[in-house]
Short mmCIF file of C-alpha atoms in Angstrom, two decimals:
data_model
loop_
_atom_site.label_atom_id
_atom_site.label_comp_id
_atom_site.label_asym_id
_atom_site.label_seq_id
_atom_site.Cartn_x
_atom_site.Cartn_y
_atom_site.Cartn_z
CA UNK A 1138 59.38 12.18 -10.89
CA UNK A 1139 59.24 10.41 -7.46
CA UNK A 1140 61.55 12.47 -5.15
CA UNK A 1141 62.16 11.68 -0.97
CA UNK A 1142 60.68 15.10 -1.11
CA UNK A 1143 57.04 14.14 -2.74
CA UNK A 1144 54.84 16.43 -1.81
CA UNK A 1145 51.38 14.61 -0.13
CA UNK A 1146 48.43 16.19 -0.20
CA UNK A 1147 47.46 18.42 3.46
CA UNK A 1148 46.73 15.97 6.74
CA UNK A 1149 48.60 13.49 5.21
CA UNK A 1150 51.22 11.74 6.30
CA UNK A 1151 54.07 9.39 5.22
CA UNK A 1152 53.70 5.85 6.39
CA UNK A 1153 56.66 3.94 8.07
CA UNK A 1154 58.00 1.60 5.55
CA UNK A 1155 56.05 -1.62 7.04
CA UNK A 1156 52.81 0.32 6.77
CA UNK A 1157 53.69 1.30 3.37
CA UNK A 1158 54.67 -2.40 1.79
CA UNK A 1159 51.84 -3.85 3.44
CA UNK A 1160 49.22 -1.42 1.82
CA UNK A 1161 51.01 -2.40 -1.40
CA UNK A 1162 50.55 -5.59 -1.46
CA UNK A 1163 46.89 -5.41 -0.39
CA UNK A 1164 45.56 -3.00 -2.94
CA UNK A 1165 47.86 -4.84 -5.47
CA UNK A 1166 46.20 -8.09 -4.57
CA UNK A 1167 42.35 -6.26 -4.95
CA UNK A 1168 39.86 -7.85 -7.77
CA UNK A 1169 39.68 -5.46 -10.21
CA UNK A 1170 36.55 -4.06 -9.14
CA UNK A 1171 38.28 -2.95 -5.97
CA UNK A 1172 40.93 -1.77 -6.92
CA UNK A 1173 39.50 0.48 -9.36
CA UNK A 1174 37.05 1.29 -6.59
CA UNK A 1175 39.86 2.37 -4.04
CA UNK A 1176 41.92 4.25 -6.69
CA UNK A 1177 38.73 6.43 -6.96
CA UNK A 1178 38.66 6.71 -3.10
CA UNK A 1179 42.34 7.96 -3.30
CA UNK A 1180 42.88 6.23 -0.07
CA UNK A 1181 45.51 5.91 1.45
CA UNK A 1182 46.24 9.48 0.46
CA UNK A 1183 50.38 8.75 0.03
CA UNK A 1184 50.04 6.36 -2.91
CA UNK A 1185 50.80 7.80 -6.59
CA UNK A 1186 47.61 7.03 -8.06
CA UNK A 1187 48.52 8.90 -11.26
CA UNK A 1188 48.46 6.51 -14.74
CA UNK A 1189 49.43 7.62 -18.60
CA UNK A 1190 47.30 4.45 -19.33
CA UNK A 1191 50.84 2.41 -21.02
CA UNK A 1192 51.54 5.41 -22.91
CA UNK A 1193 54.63 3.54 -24.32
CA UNK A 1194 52.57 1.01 -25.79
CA UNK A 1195 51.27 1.09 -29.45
CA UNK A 1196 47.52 1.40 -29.46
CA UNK A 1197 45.45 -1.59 -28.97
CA UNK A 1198 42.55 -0.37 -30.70
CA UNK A 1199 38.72 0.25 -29.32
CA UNK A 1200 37.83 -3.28 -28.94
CA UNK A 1201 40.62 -4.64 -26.28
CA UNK A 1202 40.60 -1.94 -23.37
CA UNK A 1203 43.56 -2.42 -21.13
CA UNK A 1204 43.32 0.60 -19.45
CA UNK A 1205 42.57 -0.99 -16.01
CA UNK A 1206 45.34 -3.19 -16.15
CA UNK A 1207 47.50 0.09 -17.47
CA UNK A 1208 46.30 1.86 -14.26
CA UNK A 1209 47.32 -0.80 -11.96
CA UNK A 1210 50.76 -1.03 -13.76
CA UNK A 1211 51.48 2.20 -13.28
CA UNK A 1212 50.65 2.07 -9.55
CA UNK A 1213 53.02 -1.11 -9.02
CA UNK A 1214 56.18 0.93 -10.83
CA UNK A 1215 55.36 4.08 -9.20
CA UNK A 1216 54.72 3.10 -5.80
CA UNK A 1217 57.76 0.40 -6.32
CA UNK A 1218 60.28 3.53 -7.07
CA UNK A 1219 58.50 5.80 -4.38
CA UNK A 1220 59.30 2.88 -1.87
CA UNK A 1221 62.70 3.37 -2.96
CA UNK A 1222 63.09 6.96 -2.48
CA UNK A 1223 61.40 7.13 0.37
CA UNK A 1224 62.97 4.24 2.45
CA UNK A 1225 66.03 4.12 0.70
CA UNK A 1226 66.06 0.33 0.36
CA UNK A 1227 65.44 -1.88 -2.80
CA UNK A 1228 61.56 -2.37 -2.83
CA UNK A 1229 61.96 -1.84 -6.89
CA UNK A 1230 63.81 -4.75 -7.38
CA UNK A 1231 63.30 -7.64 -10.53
CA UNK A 1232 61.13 -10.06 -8.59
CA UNK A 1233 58.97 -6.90 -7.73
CA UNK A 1234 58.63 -6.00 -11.11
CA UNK A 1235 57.93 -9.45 -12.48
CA UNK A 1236 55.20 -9.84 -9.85
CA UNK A 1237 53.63 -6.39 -11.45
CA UNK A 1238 53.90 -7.21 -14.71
CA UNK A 1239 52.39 -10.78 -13.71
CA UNK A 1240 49.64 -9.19 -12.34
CA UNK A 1241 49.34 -6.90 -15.69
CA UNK A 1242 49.40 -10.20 -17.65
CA UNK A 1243 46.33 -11.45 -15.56
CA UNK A 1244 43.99 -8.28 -15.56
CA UNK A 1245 44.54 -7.92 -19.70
CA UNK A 1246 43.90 -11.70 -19.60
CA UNK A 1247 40.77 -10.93 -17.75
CA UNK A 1248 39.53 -8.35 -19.97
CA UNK A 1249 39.79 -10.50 -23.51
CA UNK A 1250 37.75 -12.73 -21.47
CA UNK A 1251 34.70 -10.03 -21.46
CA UNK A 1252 34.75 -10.14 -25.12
CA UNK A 1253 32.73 -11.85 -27.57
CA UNK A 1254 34.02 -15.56 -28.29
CA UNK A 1255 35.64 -14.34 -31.94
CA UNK A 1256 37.58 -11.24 -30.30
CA UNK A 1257 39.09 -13.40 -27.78
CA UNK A 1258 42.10 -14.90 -29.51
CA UNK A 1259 42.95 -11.40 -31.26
CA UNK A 1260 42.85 -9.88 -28.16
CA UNK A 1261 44.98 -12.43 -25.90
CA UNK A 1262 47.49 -11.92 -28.99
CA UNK A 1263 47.62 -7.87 -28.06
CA UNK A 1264 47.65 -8.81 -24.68
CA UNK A 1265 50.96 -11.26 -25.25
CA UNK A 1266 52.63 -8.01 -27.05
CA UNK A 1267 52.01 -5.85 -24.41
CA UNK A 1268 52.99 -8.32 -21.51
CA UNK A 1269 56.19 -8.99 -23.81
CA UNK A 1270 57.07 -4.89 -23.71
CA UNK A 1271 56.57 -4.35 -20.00
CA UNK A 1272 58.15 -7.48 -18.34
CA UNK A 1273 61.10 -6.50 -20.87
CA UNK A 1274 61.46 -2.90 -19.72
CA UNK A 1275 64.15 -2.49 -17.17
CA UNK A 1276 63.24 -1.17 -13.74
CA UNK A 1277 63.77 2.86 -12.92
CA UNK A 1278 66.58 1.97 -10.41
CA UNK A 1279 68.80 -0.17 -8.85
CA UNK A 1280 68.96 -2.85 -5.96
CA UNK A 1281 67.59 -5.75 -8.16
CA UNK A 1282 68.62 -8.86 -6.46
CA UNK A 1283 67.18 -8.78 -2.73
CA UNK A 1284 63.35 -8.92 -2.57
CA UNK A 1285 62.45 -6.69 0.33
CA UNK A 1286 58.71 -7.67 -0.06
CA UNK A 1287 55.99 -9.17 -2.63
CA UNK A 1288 53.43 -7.96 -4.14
CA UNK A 1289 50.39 -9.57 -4.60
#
Protein backbone atom coordinates (compact mmCIF):
# COMPACT_ATOMS: atom_id res chain seq x y z
CA UNK A 1 0.00 0.00 0.00
CA UNK A 2 3.33 1.96 0.08
CA UNK A 3 2.87 4.85 -2.45
CA UNK A 4 5.79 7.91 -3.20
CA UNK A 5 2.79 9.71 -1.90
CA UNK A 6 2.65 8.07 1.86
CA UNK A 7 1.16 10.23 3.88
CA UNK A 8 3.53 10.91 7.36
CA UNK A 9 2.09 11.89 10.22
CA UNK A 10 2.14 16.23 10.90
CA UNK A 11 5.96 17.74 11.61
CA UNK A 12 7.26 15.01 9.95
CA UNK A 13 9.38 14.82 7.38
CA UNK A 14 10.85 12.46 4.71
CA UNK A 15 14.47 11.59 5.23
CA UNK A 16 17.04 11.79 2.30
CA UNK A 17 17.70 8.32 1.20
CA UNK A 18 21.17 8.00 3.25
CA UNK A 19 19.32 9.02 6.39
CA UNK A 20 16.69 6.62 5.61
CA UNK A 21 18.99 3.25 4.91
CA UNK A 22 21.04 4.06 7.74
CA UNK A 23 18.06 4.16 10.30
CA UNK A 24 17.20 0.80 8.71
CA UNK A 25 19.86 -0.91 9.34
CA UNK A 26 20.20 0.33 12.94
CA UNK A 27 16.77 -0.44 14.25
CA UNK A 28 17.02 -3.71 12.17
CA UNK A 29 20.21 -4.58 13.96
CA UNK A 30 18.38 -3.67 17.71
CA UNK A 31 18.16 -6.72 20.42
CA UNK A 32 14.83 -7.49 20.57
CA UNK A 33 14.16 -5.63 23.58
CA UNK A 34 14.94 -2.49 21.64
CA UNK A 35 13.50 -2.84 18.98
CA UNK A 36 10.26 -3.60 20.39
CA UNK A 37 11.01 -0.67 22.67
CA UNK A 38 11.52 1.87 19.69
CA UNK A 39 8.57 0.50 17.65
CA UNK A 40 6.51 1.65 20.73
CA UNK A 41 8.33 5.05 20.61
CA UNK A 42 7.25 5.30 16.88
CA UNK A 43 10.45 7.07 16.29
CA UNK A 44 11.59 8.01 13.61
CA UNK A 45 8.06 9.03 12.74
CA UNK A 46 8.54 8.00 8.66
CA UNK A 47 8.97 4.26 9.27
CA UNK A 48 5.81 1.87 8.60
CA UNK A 49 5.60 0.43 11.89
CA UNK A 50 2.34 -1.33 11.03
CA UNK A 51 2.49 -5.54 11.37
CA UNK A 52 -0.49 -8.26 10.52
CA UNK A 53 1.75 -10.43 12.85
CA UNK A 54 2.64 -13.18 9.50
CA UNK A 55 -0.88 -13.22 8.73
CA UNK A 56 0.01 -15.61 5.82
CA UNK A 57 1.32 -18.06 8.07
CA UNK A 58 -0.74 -21.02 9.54
CA UNK A 59 -1.09 -20.61 13.26
CA UNK A 60 1.66 -21.65 15.46
CA UNK A 61 -0.36 -22.26 18.37
CA UNK A 62 -0.23 -20.51 22.09
CA UNK A 63 2.93 -22.01 23.15
CA UNK A 64 5.56 -20.68 20.32
CA UNK A 65 4.84 -16.79 20.06
CA UNK A 66 6.50 -15.35 17.03
CA UNK A 67 4.85 -12.31 17.04
CA UNK A 68 8.02 -10.20 17.71
CA UNK A 69 9.86 -11.67 15.08
CA UNK A 70 6.43 -11.19 12.80
CA UNK A 71 6.63 -7.46 13.75
CA UNK A 72 10.12 -7.00 12.79
CA UNK A 73 9.43 -8.88 9.44
CA UNK A 74 6.98 -6.80 8.53
CA UNK A 75 9.06 -3.67 9.20
CA UNK A 76 12.08 -5.07 6.98
CA UNK A 77 9.47 -5.72 3.80
CA UNK A 78 7.66 -2.62 4.37
CA UNK A 79 10.29 -0.23 4.91
CA UNK A 80 12.36 -2.32 2.05
CA UNK A 81 9.37 -1.44 -0.60
CA UNK A 82 8.85 2.15 0.92
CA UNK A 83 12.68 2.67 0.17
CA UNK A 84 11.75 1.77 -3.19
CA UNK A 85 8.98 4.06 -3.80
CA UNK A 86 10.33 6.67 -2.25
CA UNK A 87 13.92 6.78 -3.76
CA UNK A 88 13.15 5.04 -6.73
CA UNK A 89 16.17 2.73 -6.53
CA UNK A 90 16.33 -1.07 -5.65
CA UNK A 91 16.65 -1.10 -1.76
CA UNK A 92 14.04 -4.27 -1.99
CA UNK A 93 16.27 -6.36 -3.66
CA UNK A 94 17.02 -10.52 -2.85
CA UNK A 95 20.04 -10.03 -0.64
CA UNK A 96 17.80 -7.47 1.30
CA UNK A 97 15.21 -9.82 1.74
CA UNK A 98 17.38 -12.76 2.69
CA UNK A 99 19.06 -10.57 5.32
CA UNK A 100 15.26 -9.97 6.77
CA UNK A 101 14.22 -13.18 6.69
CA UNK A 102 17.73 -14.14 8.35
CA UNK A 103 17.06 -11.95 10.94
CA UNK A 104 13.32 -13.54 11.27
CA UNK A 105 15.06 -16.95 11.47
CA UNK A 106 17.17 -15.64 14.51
CA UNK A 107 14.45 -13.80 16.67
CA UNK A 108 11.93 -17.14 16.29
CA UNK A 109 15.17 -19.03 17.14
CA UNK A 110 15.45 -16.84 20.13
CA UNK A 111 12.05 -17.26 21.32
CA UNK A 112 11.98 -21.41 21.34
CA UNK A 113 14.91 -20.74 23.40
CA UNK A 114 12.56 -19.08 26.30
CA UNK A 115 10.70 -22.24 26.43
CA UNK A 116 10.79 -25.08 28.64
CA UNK A 117 13.57 -27.75 27.59
CA UNK A 118 10.62 -30.28 26.07
CA UNK A 119 8.92 -27.38 23.90
CA UNK A 120 12.13 -26.51 22.39
CA UNK A 121 12.53 -28.97 19.55
CA UNK A 122 8.66 -28.64 18.60
CA UNK A 123 9.03 -25.20 18.47
CA UNK A 124 12.44 -24.80 16.38
CA UNK A 125 10.41 -27.31 13.99
CA UNK A 126 7.49 -24.37 13.60
CA UNK A 127 10.09 -22.03 13.47
CA UNK A 128 11.93 -24.03 10.32
CA UNK A 129 8.26 -23.93 8.57
CA UNK A 130 7.83 -20.51 8.94
CA UNK A 131 11.50 -19.45 7.97
CA UNK A 132 10.90 -21.96 4.92
CA UNK A 133 7.51 -19.75 3.82
CA UNK A 134 9.02 -16.30 4.11
CA UNK A 135 12.59 -16.68 2.63
CA UNK A 136 10.47 -18.49 -0.25
CA UNK A 137 8.05 -15.62 -0.85
CA UNK A 138 9.13 -13.43 -3.67
CA UNK A 139 9.83 -9.78 -3.00
CA UNK A 140 6.88 -6.98 -3.79
CA UNK A 141 9.04 -5.52 -6.65
CA UNK A 142 11.72 -5.49 -8.82
CA UNK A 143 15.54 -4.49 -8.97
CA UNK A 144 16.78 -7.80 -7.34
CA UNK A 145 20.34 -8.09 -8.28
CA UNK A 146 22.24 -4.81 -7.01
CA UNK A 147 22.36 -4.49 -3.20
CA UNK A 148 22.00 -0.79 -2.54
CA UNK A 149 22.54 -1.39 1.25
CA UNK A 150 22.38 -4.17 4.16
CA UNK A 151 20.49 -4.63 6.73
CA UNK A 152 21.53 -5.68 9.86
Amino acid sequence: TDSQNVSLPAGCAKPDKGEFLASLNEINGLKMSDFVARKASNEPCWVDWSTDGCSSLPESGKKFDFSKACSRLDFSYRNLNRGDAWFDADVWTKANKAVADSTFKEDATDHCGTRKEAEINACLEVRTKYYNLVSTKKPMTGGMEETVFKIG
